[in-house]
Amino acid sequence: MGAGHHGAVSVIIDIAGLPHDRVRVKPSPLAELGMALHAFTESRHHPRLAAWVTATTARLDPHLADRLEEARFLWGATFSDVFTAFAGLPAEEEAQPAGTLAGELDLLDRVPDEDFVAALLESVCDPSYGAYGTRIPSPLTDAVVRRRTLTLAAAQGRPLVDFTQRVLADPGWAREWFRGLMTECEGAFFADTWQRVGPGLAADARHTAELLRRRGLGAALAHASPAITYDEETGRITVDKLTAARTAAARRGLTLVPTRLGSPHLMVLHRHGWQPVLHYPVASQDPPPGPTVEELTLRMEALAHPVRMRMCRLLSRSAYSTIGLAEAHGLSAPEISRHLAVLKRAGLVTSSRRGRYVLHELDLELVARLGTDFVGHLLR
């Protein structure tokens, strides 16, 4: 998929002779997790997710955040094919996403070592992998590609060289490393994220599959993206991207995978020998209306005070009582109460009773949206 960022012209998928029942539409939890991680790293690509990215990354355990930073080559400028591993299953197996992240990681275990390692290191090996439909040998089995991979890794820093050497020496370790990292992400944030976006993706997949059944492949692909066209006479799907690539689906089938977090990206997996995959963005529902000018002014003025800014710093990390805030800032409880009233009137702080105490928390997502809301008003 990484090749989707390079080259010119378009991606062509030849599906001549492919029965329409071999075209599947199904969400992929692993691919959506990859898109979430991509949004963390390339937040400029996803301004609509700015508040979610800010709030989610702020809550990450520092150790996990460091590990994700080290692994960003998997989902930054290039998006590794390991996130659509179902497409790389041996030809005799039915290649489609599993319904759970654990199930998809199990599918990844069935991808041969040579393909797994090549996919894992593709952004290191050659960013234009397979751009013309040819098979790039795996660095696990080809000495020339192995040397080139290590040379390119060296240009990106010692940590990546060490990682690449370890992957090449022990693919089993690499599998456990990847599974562990993805599982940790699930516990930290993705289980909640998938619970929120998964039903909408499943609904879009059902709608697209129904279009395919009732009106044909052209209608289904047009729904997925206006950048995808289908020529029934030639049996070719053309994806309008700044990429020159060609692949065939006649033997393996074709899978369409909807993504909410990946919007606006339309991605095409065209790895030689793997099933082609179209990873298409699902249009977001209309966002809730932004704040009025008066509400926005209240929020910005509430934060434009040094004491309230320091209070927000504490409240962004944990819930505090009024007395706890007073002790932390060396102020009286009535003074803190007055500042809290300003923050609450602006909607920046929420309060809830827990036992004998009323605890206050910062609405981190709302604070994260302030910049976006401000720009929206500037450009309205």
mmCIF file of C-alpha atoms in Angstrom:
data_model
loop_
_atom_site.group_PDB
_atom_site.id
_atom_site.type_symbol
_atom_site.label_atom_id
_atom_site.label_comp_id
_atom_site.label_asym_id
_atom_site.label_seq_id
_atom_site.Cartn_x
_atom_site.Cartn_y
_atom_site.Cartn_z
ATOM 1 C CA MET A 1 0.000 0.000 0.000
ATOM 2 C CA GLY A 2 2.917 2.292 0.640
ATOM 3 C CA ALA A 3 3.368 2.704 -3.091
ATOM 4 C CA GLY A 4 0.147 4.648 -3.143
ATOM 5 C CA HIS A 5 2.137 7.753 -2.283
ATOM 6 C CA HIS A 6 4.515 7.634 -5.249
ATOM 7 C CA GLY A 7 4.623 7.642 -9.049
ATOM 8 C CA ALA A 8 2.006 8.880 -11.518
ATOM 9 C CA VAL A 9 -1.043 7.888 -13.583
ATOM 10 C CA SER A 10 -3.340 5.334 -11.881
ATOM 11 C CA VAL A 11 -3.710 1.906 -10.338
ATOM 12 C CA ILE A 12 -5.349 -0.717 -12.550
ATOM 13 C CA ILE A 13 -6.899 -3.898 -11.159
ATOM 14 C CA ASP A 14 -7.706 -6.520 -13.777
ATOM 15 C CA ILE A 15 -10.748 -8.531 -12.692
ATOM 16 C CA ALA A 16 -11.653 -10.083 -16.064
ATOM 17 C CA GLY A 17 -13.342 -13.425 -15.433
ATOM 18 C CA LEU A 18 -13.762 -12.828 -11.710
ATOM 19 C CA PRO A 19 -17.213 -13.904 -10.464
ATOM 20 C CA HIS A 20 -18.910 -11.137 -8.514
ATOM 21 C CA ASP A 21 -19.277 -13.424 -5.509
ATOM 22 C CA ARG A 22 -15.481 -13.247 -5.205
ATOM 23 C CA VAL A 23 -15.773 -9.518 -4.527
ATOM 24 C CA ARG A 24 -16.171 -9.067 -0.776
ATOM 25 C CA VAL A 25 -16.899 -6.028 1.354
ATOM 26 C CA LYS A 26 -15.873 -6.292 4.992
ATOM 27 C CA PRO A 27 -14.389 -4.034 7.687
ATOM 28 C CA SER A 28 -10.947 -4.889 9.055
ATOM 29 C CA PRO A 29 -10.137 -4.094 12.704
ATOM 30 C CA LEU A 30 -6.389 -4.428 12.089
ATOM 31 C CA ALA A 31 -6.485 -2.097 9.079
ATOM 32 C CA GLU A 32 -8.525 0.439 11.070
ATOM 33 C CA LEU A 33 -6.005 0.282 13.916
ATOM 34 C CA GLY A 34 -3.285 0.967 11.352
ATOM 35 C CA MET A 35 -5.270 3.972 10.152
ATOM 36 C CA ALA A 36 -5.597 5.211 13.737
ATOM 37 C CA LEU A 37 -1.834 5.008 14.178
ATOM 38 C CA HIS A 38 -1.345 6.768 10.847
ATOM 39 C CA ALA A 39 -3.623 9.571 12.061
ATOM 40 C CA PHE A 40 -1.510 9.900 15.218
ATOM 41 C CA THR A 41 1.637 10.331 13.121
ATOM 42 C CA GLU A 42 0.264 12.305 10.171
ATOM 43 C CA SER A 43 -2.389 14.391 11.908
ATOM 44 C CA ARG A 44 -2.153 17.061 9.181
ATOM 45 C CA HIS A 45 -3.819 14.570 6.820
ATOM 46 C CA HIS A 46 -6.784 14.193 9.166
ATOM 47 C CA PRO A 47 -7.905 17.599 10.502
ATOM 48 C CA ARG A 48 -11.379 16.242 11.320
ATOM 49 C CA LEU A 49 -9.749 13.843 13.783
ATOM 50 C CA ALA A 50 -7.633 16.504 15.489
ATOM 51 C CA ALA A 51 -9.584 16.529 18.748
ATOM 52 C CA TRP A 52 -9.706 12.733 18.946
ATOM 53 C CA VAL A 53 -5.987 12.383 18.150
ATOM 54 C CA THR A 54 -5.011 14.987 20.750
ATOM 55 C CA ALA A 55 -7.203 13.500 23.463
ATOM 56 C CA THR A 56 -6.208 9.896 22.738
ATOM 57 C CA THR A 57 -2.463 10.425 22.468
ATOM 58 C CA ALA A 58 -2.477 12.563 25.627
ATOM 59 C CA ARG A 59 -3.771 9.573 27.589
ATOM 60 C CA LEU A 60 -1.282 7.031 26.244
ATOM 61 C CA ASP A 61 1.143 5.413 28.639
ATOM 62 C CA PRO A 62 4.548 7.052 27.965
ATOM 63 C CA HIS A 63 6.165 3.645 27.391
ATOM 64 C CA LEU A 64 3.581 2.758 24.727
ATOM 65 C CA ALA A 65 3.936 6.207 23.159
ATOM 66 C CA ASP A 66 7.700 5.654 22.861
ATOM 67 C CA ARG A 67 7.190 2.236 21.260
ATOM 68 C CA LEU A 68 4.732 3.689 18.757
ATOM 69 C CA GLU A 69 7.185 6.449 17.879
ATOM 70 C CA GLU A 70 9.871 3.838 17.169
ATOM 71 C CA ALA A 71 7.469 1.886 14.924
ATOM 72 C CA ARG A 72 6.084 4.857 12.991
ATOM 73 C CA PHE A 73 7.802 3.663 9.795
ATOM 74 C CA LEU A 74 4.963 1.109 9.554
ATOM 75 C CA TRP A 75 2.206 3.704 9.209
ATOM 76 C CA GLY A 76 3.751 7.107 8.496
ATOM 77 C CA ALA A 77 4.462 8.163 4.917
ATOM 78 C CA THR A 78 3.998 4.539 3.862
ATOM 79 C CA PHE A 79 1.272 2.254 5.200
ATOM 80 C CA SER A 80 2.532 -1.281 5.706
ATOM 81 C CA ASP A 81 0.706 -4.189 4.113
ATOM 82 C CA VAL A 82 0.933 -6.093 7.408
ATOM 83 C CA PHE A 83 -2.255 -4.247 8.369
ATOM 84 C CA THR A 84 -4.127 -6.054 5.581
ATOM 85 C CA ALA A 85 -2.443 -9.375 6.203
ATOM 86 C CA PHE A 86 -5.537 -11.396 5.267
ATOM 87 C CA ALA A 87 -4.724 -10.574 1.634
ATOM 88 C CA GLY A 88 -1.413 -12.427 1.901
ATOM 89 C CA LEU A 89 -2.799 -15.788 3.005
ATOM 90 C CA PRO A 90 -1.757 -18.781 0.889
ATOM 91 C CA ALA A 91 -3.789 -19.002 -2.331
ATOM 92 C CA GLU A 92 -5.797 -22.029 -1.204
ATOM 93 C CA GLU A 93 -7.197 -20.151 1.812
ATOM 94 C CA GLU A 94 -10.153 -17.773 1.670
ATOM 95 C CA ALA A 95 -8.703 -14.308 2.103
ATOM 96 C CA GLN A 96 -10.978 -11.924 3.988
ATOM 97 C CA PRO A 97 -10.747 -9.898 7.189
ATOM 98 C CA ALA A 98 -11.589 -11.474 10.519
ATOM 99 C CA GLY A 99 -14.166 -9.813 12.729
ATOM 100 C CA THR A 100 -11.812 -9.095 15.624
ATOM 101 C CA LEU A 101 -8.312 -7.742 16.075
ATOM 102 C CA ALA A 102 -7.179 -11.002 17.684
ATOM 103 C CA GLY A 103 -8.613 -12.940 14.743
ATOM 104 C CA GLU A 104 -6.737 -10.780 12.255
ATOM 105 C CA LEU A 105 -3.483 -11.192 14.157
ATOM 106 C CA ASP A 106 -4.076 -14.953 13.968
ATOM 107 C CA LEU A 107 -4.433 -14.613 10.178
ATOM 108 C CA LEU A 108 -1.108 -12.785 10.106
ATOM 109 C CA ASP A 109 0.495 -15.843 11.714
ATOM 110 C CA ARG A 110 -0.480 -17.846 8.604
ATOM 111 C CA VAL A 111 1.281 -15.488 6.184
ATOM 112 C CA PRO A 112 4.634 -17.065 5.179
ATOM 113 C CA ASP A 113 7.740 -15.618 6.862
ATOM 114 C CA GLU A 114 9.176 -14.333 3.569
ATOM 115 C CA ASP A 115 6.036 -12.297 2.836
ATOM 116 C CA PHE A 116 5.599 -11.138 6.422
ATOM 117 C CA VAL A 117 9.166 -9.832 6.691
ATOM 118 C CA ALA A 118 9.040 -8.174 3.261
ATOM 119 C CA ALA A 119 5.764 -6.425 4.175
ATOM 120 C CA LEU A 120 7.049 -5.388 7.594
ATOM 121 C CA LEU A 121 10.206 -3.864 6.121
ATOM 122 C CA GLU A 122 8.771 -2.561 2.845
ATOM 123 C CA SER A 123 9.199 1.111 3.738
ATOM 124 C CA VAL A 124 12.834 0.353 4.593
ATOM 125 C CA CYS A 125 13.490 -1.888 1.575
ATOM 126 C CA ASP A 126 12.007 0.166 -1.214
ATOM 127 C CA PRO A 127 9.162 2.685 -0.985
ATOM 128 C CA SER A 128 8.182 1.900 -4.599
ATOM 129 C CA TYR A 129 7.800 -1.826 -3.954
ATOM 130 C CA GLY A 130 5.896 -3.707 -6.627
ATOM 131 C CA ALA A 131 4.964 -0.498 -8.416
ATOM 132 C CA TYR A 132 4.914 -2.233 -11.766
ATOM 133 C CA GLY A 133 3.387 -5.509 -10.669
ATOM 134 C CA THR A 134 6.663 -7.360 -10.268
ATOM 135 C CA ARG A 135 7.605 -9.407 -7.263
ATOM 136 C CA ILE A 136 10.299 -7.859 -5.085
ATOM 137 C CA PRO A 137 12.321 -10.678 -3.491
ATOM 138 C CA SER A 138 12.145 -10.909 0.279
ATOM 139 C CA PRO A 139 15.172 -9.633 2.214
ATOM 140 C CA LEU A 140 14.832 -12.836 4.202
ATOM 141 C CA THR A 141 15.836 -14.953 1.210
ATOM 142 C CA ASP A 142 17.628 -12.625 -1.227
ATOM 143 C CA ALA A 143 21.133 -11.443 -0.294
ATOM 144 C CA VAL A 144 21.063 -8.414 -2.616
ATOM 145 C CA VAL A 145 17.745 -7.154 -1.249
ATOM 146 C CA ARG A 146 18.982 -7.878 2.275
ATOM 147 C CA ARG A 147 22.090 -5.704 1.793
ATOM 148 C CA ARG A 148 20.030 -2.930 0.207
ATOM 149 C CA THR A 149 17.537 -3.060 3.081
ATOM 150 C CA LEU A 150 20.271 -2.710 5.695
ATOM 151 C CA THR A 151 21.930 0.110 3.723
ATOM 152 C CA LEU A 152 18.649 2.033 3.494
ATOM 153 C CA ALA A 153 17.934 1.380 7.169
ATOM 154 C CA ALA A 154 21.350 2.819 8.063
ATOM 155 C CA ALA A 155 20.371 6.088 6.403
ATOM 156 C CA GLN A 156 17.429 6.322 8.816
ATOM 157 C CA GLY A 157 19.357 5.867 12.047
ATOM 158 C CA ARG A 158 20.932 3.192 14.215
ATOM 159 C CA PRO A 159 17.701 2.077 15.964
ATOM 160 C CA LEU A 160 16.146 1.086 12.630
ATOM 161 C CA VAL A 161 19.302 -0.823 11.652
ATOM 162 C CA ASP A 162 19.174 -2.768 14.922
ATOM 163 C CA PHE A 163 15.472 -3.475 14.457
ATOM 164 C CA THR A 164 15.940 -4.584 10.831
ATOM 165 C CA GLN A 165 18.811 -6.896 11.738
ATOM 166 C CA ARG A 166 16.748 -8.497 14.482
ATOM 167 C CA VAL A 167 13.742 -8.988 12.168
ATOM 168 C CA LEU A 168 15.942 -10.640 9.540
ATOM 169 C CA ALA A 169 17.619 -12.854 12.137
ATOM 170 C CA ASP A 170 14.418 -13.916 13.889
ATOM 171 C CA PRO A 171 11.068 -13.500 12.080
ATOM 172 C CA GLY A 172 9.351 -15.243 15.002
ATOM 173 C CA TRP A 173 10.478 -12.439 17.304
ATOM 174 C CA ALA A 174 9.159 -9.894 14.796
ATOM 175 C CA ARG A 175 5.743 -11.558 14.773
ATOM 176 C CA GLU A 176 5.565 -11.515 18.569
ATOM 177 C CA TRP A 177 6.737 -7.889 18.630
ATOM 178 C CA PHE A 178 4.032 -6.795 16.194
ATOM 179 C CA ARG A 179 1.281 -8.807 17.893
ATOM 180 C CA GLY A 180 2.304 -7.457 21.302
ATOM 181 C CA LEU A 181 2.302 -3.854 20.095
ATOM 182 C CA MET A 182 -1.119 -4.153 18.435
ATOM 183 C CA THR A 183 -2.595 -5.935 21.461
ATOM 184 C CA GLU A 184 -1.269 -3.217 23.748
ATOM 185 C CA CYS A 185 -2.910 -0.600 21.506
ATOM 186 C CA GLU A 186 -6.192 -2.470 21.755
ATOM 187 C CA GLY A 187 -6.113 -2.306 25.534
ATOM 188 C CA ALA A 188 -4.969 1.310 25.640
ATOM 189 C CA PHE A 189 -7.449 2.874 23.226
ATOM 190 C CA PHE A 190 -8.494 0.833 20.207
ATOM 191 C CA ALA A 191 -11.115 -1.403 21.843
ATOM 192 C CA ASP A 192 -13.133 1.722 22.657
ATOM 193 C CA THR A 193 -12.439 3.239 19.244
ATOM 194 C CA TRP A 194 -13.557 0.099 17.408
ATOM 195 C CA GLN A 195 -16.714 -0.077 19.513
ATOM 196 C CA ARG A 196 -17.509 3.417 18.260
ATOM 197 C CA VAL A 197 -16.564 3.152 14.567
ATOM 198 C CA GLY A 198 -17.080 -0.572 13.922
ATOM 199 C CA PRO A 199 -20.905 -0.533 13.663
ATOM 200 C CA GLY A 200 -20.830 2.299 11.113
ATOM 201 C CA LEU A 201 -18.233 0.466 9.015
ATOM 202 C CA ALA A 202 -20.295 -2.727 9.150
ATOM 203 C CA ALA A 203 -23.391 -0.791 8.035
ATOM 204 C CA ASP A 204 -21.522 0.748 5.097
ATOM 205 C CA ALA A 205 -20.129 -2.666 4.133
ATOM 206 C CA ARG A 206 -23.669 -4.100 4.090
ATOM 207 C CA HIS A 207 -24.891 -1.188 1.960
ATOM 208 C CA THR A 208 -22.000 -1.561 -0.502
ATOM 209 C CA ALA A 209 -22.555 -5.330 -0.721
ATOM 210 C CA GLU A 210 -26.256 -4.729 -1.391
ATOM 211 C CA LEU A 211 -25.373 -2.284 -4.193
ATOM 212 C CA LEU A 212 -23.058 -4.935 -5.633
ATOM 213 C CA ARG A 213 -25.837 -7.537 -5.544
ATOM 214 C CA ARG A 214 -28.627 -5.337 -6.896
ATOM 215 C CA ARG A 215 -26.913 -2.887 -9.250
ATOM 216 C CA GLY A 216 -23.553 -4.422 -10.040
ATOM 217 C CA LEU A 217 -19.884 -3.777 -9.386
ATOM 218 C CA GLY A 218 -19.796 -0.351 -11.030
ATOM 219 C CA ALA A 219 -22.401 1.039 -8.619
ATOM 220 C CA ALA A 220 -20.677 -0.499 -5.603
ATOM 221 C CA LEU A 221 -17.307 0.964 -6.596
ATOM 222 C CA ALA A 222 -18.818 4.377 -7.354
ATOM 223 C CA HIS A 223 -20.304 4.382 -3.853
ATOM 224 C CA ALA A 224 -16.902 3.509 -2.387
ATOM 225 C CA SER A 225 -15.239 6.447 -4.154
ATOM 226 C CA PRO A 226 -15.797 8.631 -7.233
ATOM 227 C CA ALA A 227 -12.081 8.077 -7.936
ATOM 228 C CA ILE A 228 -12.799 4.408 -8.777
ATOM 229 C CA THR A 229 -14.177 3.502 -12.201
ATOM 230 C CA TYR A 230 -15.047 0.125 -13.707
ATOM 231 C CA ASP A 231 -14.966 -0.770 -17.398
ATOM 232 C CA GLU A 232 -17.190 -3.809 -17.780
ATOM 233 C CA GLU A 233 -15.982 -4.543 -21.322
ATOM 234 C CA THR A 234 -12.314 -4.807 -20.407
ATOM 235 C CA GLY A 235 -12.893 -6.051 -16.862
ATOM 236 C CA ARG A 236 -10.645 -3.331 -15.458
ATOM 237 C CA ILE A 237 -10.979 -1.243 -12.339
ATOM 238 C CA THR A 238 -9.089 2.056 -12.513
ATOM 239 C CA VAL A 239 -8.251 3.940 -9.342
ATOM 240 C CA ASP A 240 -7.332 7.554 -9.987
ATOM 241 C CA LYS A 241 -4.206 8.034 -7.869
ATOM 242 C CA LEU A 242 -0.762 9.517 -8.335
ATOM 243 C CA THR A 243 0.577 5.997 -8.690
ATOM 244 C CA ALA A 244 1.512 3.737 -11.588
ATOM 245 C CA ALA A 245 0.632 0.171 -10.681
ATOM 246 C CA ARG A 246 -1.159 -2.842 -12.035
ATOM 247 C CA THR A 247 -2.445 -6.009 -10.441
ATOM 248 C CA ALA A 248 -4.927 -8.801 -11.135
ATOM 249 C CA ALA A 249 -7.713 -10.267 -9.028
ATOM 250 C CA ALA A 250 -8.717 -13.164 -11.264
ATOM 251 C CA ARG A 251 -7.337 -15.911 -9.007
ATOM 252 C CA ARG A 252 -7.495 -14.368 -5.546
ATOM 253 C CA GLY A 253 -10.640 -12.233 -5.544
ATOM 254 C CA LEU A 254 -11.023 -8.609 -4.479
ATOM 255 C CA THR A 255 -11.858 -7.150 -1.071
ATOM 256 C CA LEU A 256 -13.241 -3.697 -0.317
ATOM 257 C CA VAL A 257 -12.456 -2.493 3.213
ATOM 258 C CA PRO A 258 -14.256 0.608 4.533
ATOM 259 C CA THR A 259 -12.392 2.972 6.868
ATOM 260 C CA ARG A 260 -13.598 5.879 8.976
ATOM 261 C CA LEU A 261 -10.276 6.885 10.533
ATOM 262 C CA GLY A 262 -8.452 6.650 7.188
ATOM 263 C CA SER A 263 -10.567 9.310 5.485
ATOM 264 C CA PRO A 264 -9.735 11.017 3.134
ATOM 265 C CA HIS A 265 -7.222 8.385 1.957
ATOM 266 C CA LEU A 266 -8.198 5.903 -0.740
ATOM 267 C CA MET A 267 -5.601 3.143 -0.623
ATOM 268 C CA VAL A 268 -4.942 0.205 -2.911
ATOM 269 C CA LEU A 269 -3.040 -2.896 -1.903
ATOM 270 C CA HIS A 270 -1.420 -4.177 -5.088
ATOM 271 C CA ARG A 271 1.323 -6.381 -3.701
ATOM 272 C CA HIS A 272 2.441 -9.043 -6.162
ATOM 273 C CA GLY A 273 0.887 -12.411 -5.305
ATOM 274 C CA TRP A 274 -1.512 -10.951 -2.733
ATOM 275 C CA GLN A 275 -5.215 -10.383 -3.175
ATOM 276 C CA PRO A 276 -5.929 -6.775 -4.227
ATOM 277 C CA VAL A 277 -7.633 -4.666 -1.566
ATOM 278 C CA LEU A 278 -9.426 -1.341 -1.951
ATOM 279 C CA HIS A 279 -9.331 0.537 1.346
ATOM 280 C CA TYR A 280 -11.975 3.227 0.885
ATOM 281 C CA PRO A 281 -13.026 6.131 3.139
ATOM 282 C CA VAL A 282 -16.523 6.170 4.570
ATOM 283 C CA ALA A 283 -17.990 9.651 4.550
ATOM 284 C CA SER A 284 -18.267 10.927 8.091
ATOM 285 C CA GLN A 285 -21.622 11.944 9.400
ATOM 286 C CA ASP A 286 -22.096 15.692 9.545
ATOM 287 C CA PRO A 287 -20.048 16.947 12.484
ATOM 288 C CA PRO A 288 -21.951 18.501 15.361
ATOM 289 C CA PRO A 289 -22.305 22.257 14.990
ATOM 290 C CA GLY A 290 -19.364 24.190 16.361
ATOM 291 C CA PRO A 291 -19.638 26.687 19.194
ATOM 292 C CA THR A 292 -21.125 30.120 18.665
ATOM 293 C CA VAL A 293 -18.791 33.110 18.662
ATOM 294 C CA GLU A 294 -19.973 33.888 22.199
ATOM 295 C CA GLU A 295 -19.225 30.336 23.409
ATOM 296 C CA LEU A 296 -15.823 30.347 21.736
ATOM 297 C CA THR A 297 -14.987 33.728 23.308
ATOM 298 C CA LEU A 298 -16.002 32.444 26.754
ATOM 299 C CA ARG A 299 -13.720 29.423 26.369
ATOM 300 C CA MET A 300 -10.712 31.370 25.169
ATOM 301 C CA GLU A 301 -11.123 34.020 27.876
ATOM 302 C CA ALA A 302 -11.490 31.303 30.515
ATOM 303 C CA LEU A 303 -8.088 29.918 29.544
ATOM 304 C CA ALA A 304 -6.432 33.346 29.330
ATOM 305 C CA HIS A 305 -5.609 33.454 33.033
ATOM 306 C CA PRO A 306 -2.420 31.983 34.540
ATOM 307 C CA VAL A 307 -4.160 30.360 37.528
ATOM 308 C CA ARG A 308 -6.826 28.720 35.369
ATOM 309 C CA MET A 309 -4.173 27.505 32.925
ATOM 310 C CA ARG A 310 -2.302 25.834 35.794
ATOM 311 C CA MET A 311 -5.569 24.345 37.054
ATOM 312 C CA CYS A 312 -6.259 22.924 33.592
ATOM 313 C CA ARG A 313 -2.838 21.310 33.564
ATOM 314 C CA LEU A 314 -3.718 19.345 36.706
ATOM 315 C CA LEU A 315 -7.300 18.628 35.617
ATOM 316 C CA SER A 316 -6.089 17.242 32.282
ATOM 317 C CA ARG A 317 -4.270 14.472 34.147
ATOM 318 C CA SER A 318 -6.754 13.567 36.874
ATOM 319 C CA ALA A 319 -9.968 14.579 38.626
ATOM 320 C CA TYR A 320 -9.535 16.897 41.626
ATOM 321 C CA SER A 321 -11.731 18.191 44.413
ATOM 322 C CA THR A 322 -11.913 21.922 45.136
ATOM 323 C CA ILE A 323 -9.850 21.414 48.286
ATOM 324 C CA GLY A 324 -7.278 19.348 46.377
ATOM 325 C CA LEU A 325 -6.892 22.109 43.794
ATOM 326 C CA ALA A 326 -6.600 24.737 46.525
ATOM 327 C CA GLU A 327 -3.818 22.803 48.243
ATOM 328 C CA ALA A 328 -1.993 22.171 44.957
ATOM 329 C CA HIS A 329 -2.020 25.874 44.045
ATOM 330 C CA GLY A 330 -1.605 27.422 47.479
ATOM 331 C CA LEU A 331 -4.913 29.287 47.205
ATOM 332 C CA SER A 332 -8.071 29.367 49.286
ATOM 333 C CA ALA A 333 -11.036 27.158 48.420
ATOM 334 C CA PRO A 334 -13.270 30.197 47.610
ATOM 335 C CA GLU A 335 -10.651 31.506 45.142
ATOM 336 C CA ILE A 336 -10.472 28.113 43.419
ATOM 337 C CA SER A 337 -14.288 27.945 43.361
ATOM 338 C CA ARG A 338 -14.461 31.271 41.524
ATOM 339 C CA HIS A 339 -11.977 30.066 38.893
ATOM 340 C CA LEU A 340 -13.846 26.759 38.557
ATOM 341 C CA ALA A 341 -17.087 28.670 37.986
ATOM 342 C CA VAL A 342 -15.498 30.490 35.023
ATOM 343 C CA LEU A 343 -14.215 27.214 33.529
ATOM 344 C CA LYS A 344 -17.571 25.479 34.056
ATOM 345 C CA ARG A 345 -19.538 28.372 32.550
ATOM 346 C CA ALA A 346 -17.352 28.011 29.449
ATOM 347 C CA GLY A 347 -18.075 24.267 29.384
ATOM 348 C CA LEU A 348 -14.412 23.365 29.836
ATOM 349 C CA VAL A 349 -14.781 21.546 33.159
ATOM 350 C CA THR A 350 -17.320 18.955 34.301
ATOM 351 C CA SER A 351 -18.061 17.975 37.900
ATOM 352 C CA SER A 352 -19.405 14.775 39.430
ATOM 353 C CA ARG A 353 -19.964 13.557 42.978
ATOM 354 C CA ARG A 354 -17.901 10.612 44.172
ATOM 355 C CA GLY A 355 -18.699 9.741 47.751
ATOM 356 C CA ARG A 356 -18.264 12.796 49.967
ATOM 357 C CA TYR A 357 -16.392 14.790 47.335
ATOM 358 C CA VAL A 358 -17.290 16.650 44.168
ATOM 359 C CA LEU A 359 -14.507 16.020 41.652
ATOM 360 C CA HIS A 360 -13.735 18.246 38.675
ATOM 361 C CA GLU A 361 -12.300 17.137 35.302
ATOM 362 C CA LEU A 362 -11.178 18.963 32.172
ATOM 363 C CA ASP A 363 -13.062 18.158 28.952
ATOM 364 C CA LEU A 364 -9.888 17.404 27.012
ATOM 365 C CA GLU A 365 -11.598 16.800 23.668
ATOM 366 C CA LEU A 366 -13.390 20.149 23.847
ATOM 367 C CA VAL A 367 -10.124 21.926 24.680
ATOM 368 C CA ALA A 368 -8.423 20.109 21.797
ATOM 369 C CA ARG A 369 -11.102 21.419 19.419
ATOM 370 C CA LEU A 370 -10.571 25.068 20.358
ATOM 371 C CA GLY A 371 -7.956 25.678 17.673
ATOM 372 C CA THR A 372 -10.073 23.972 15.010
ATOM 373 C CA ASP A 373 -13.180 25.880 16.114
ATOM 374 C CA PHE A 374 -11.261 29.172 16.036
ATOM 375 C CA VAL A 375 -9.966 28.546 12.516
ATOM 376 C CA GLY A 376 -13.478 27.559 11.454
ATOM 377 C CA HIS A 377 -14.781 30.932 12.582
ATOM 378 C CA LEU A 378 -11.911 32.751 10.874
ATOM 379 C CA LEU A 379 -12.705 31.042 7.576
ATOM 380 C CA ARG A 380 -16.500 31.036 7.810
#
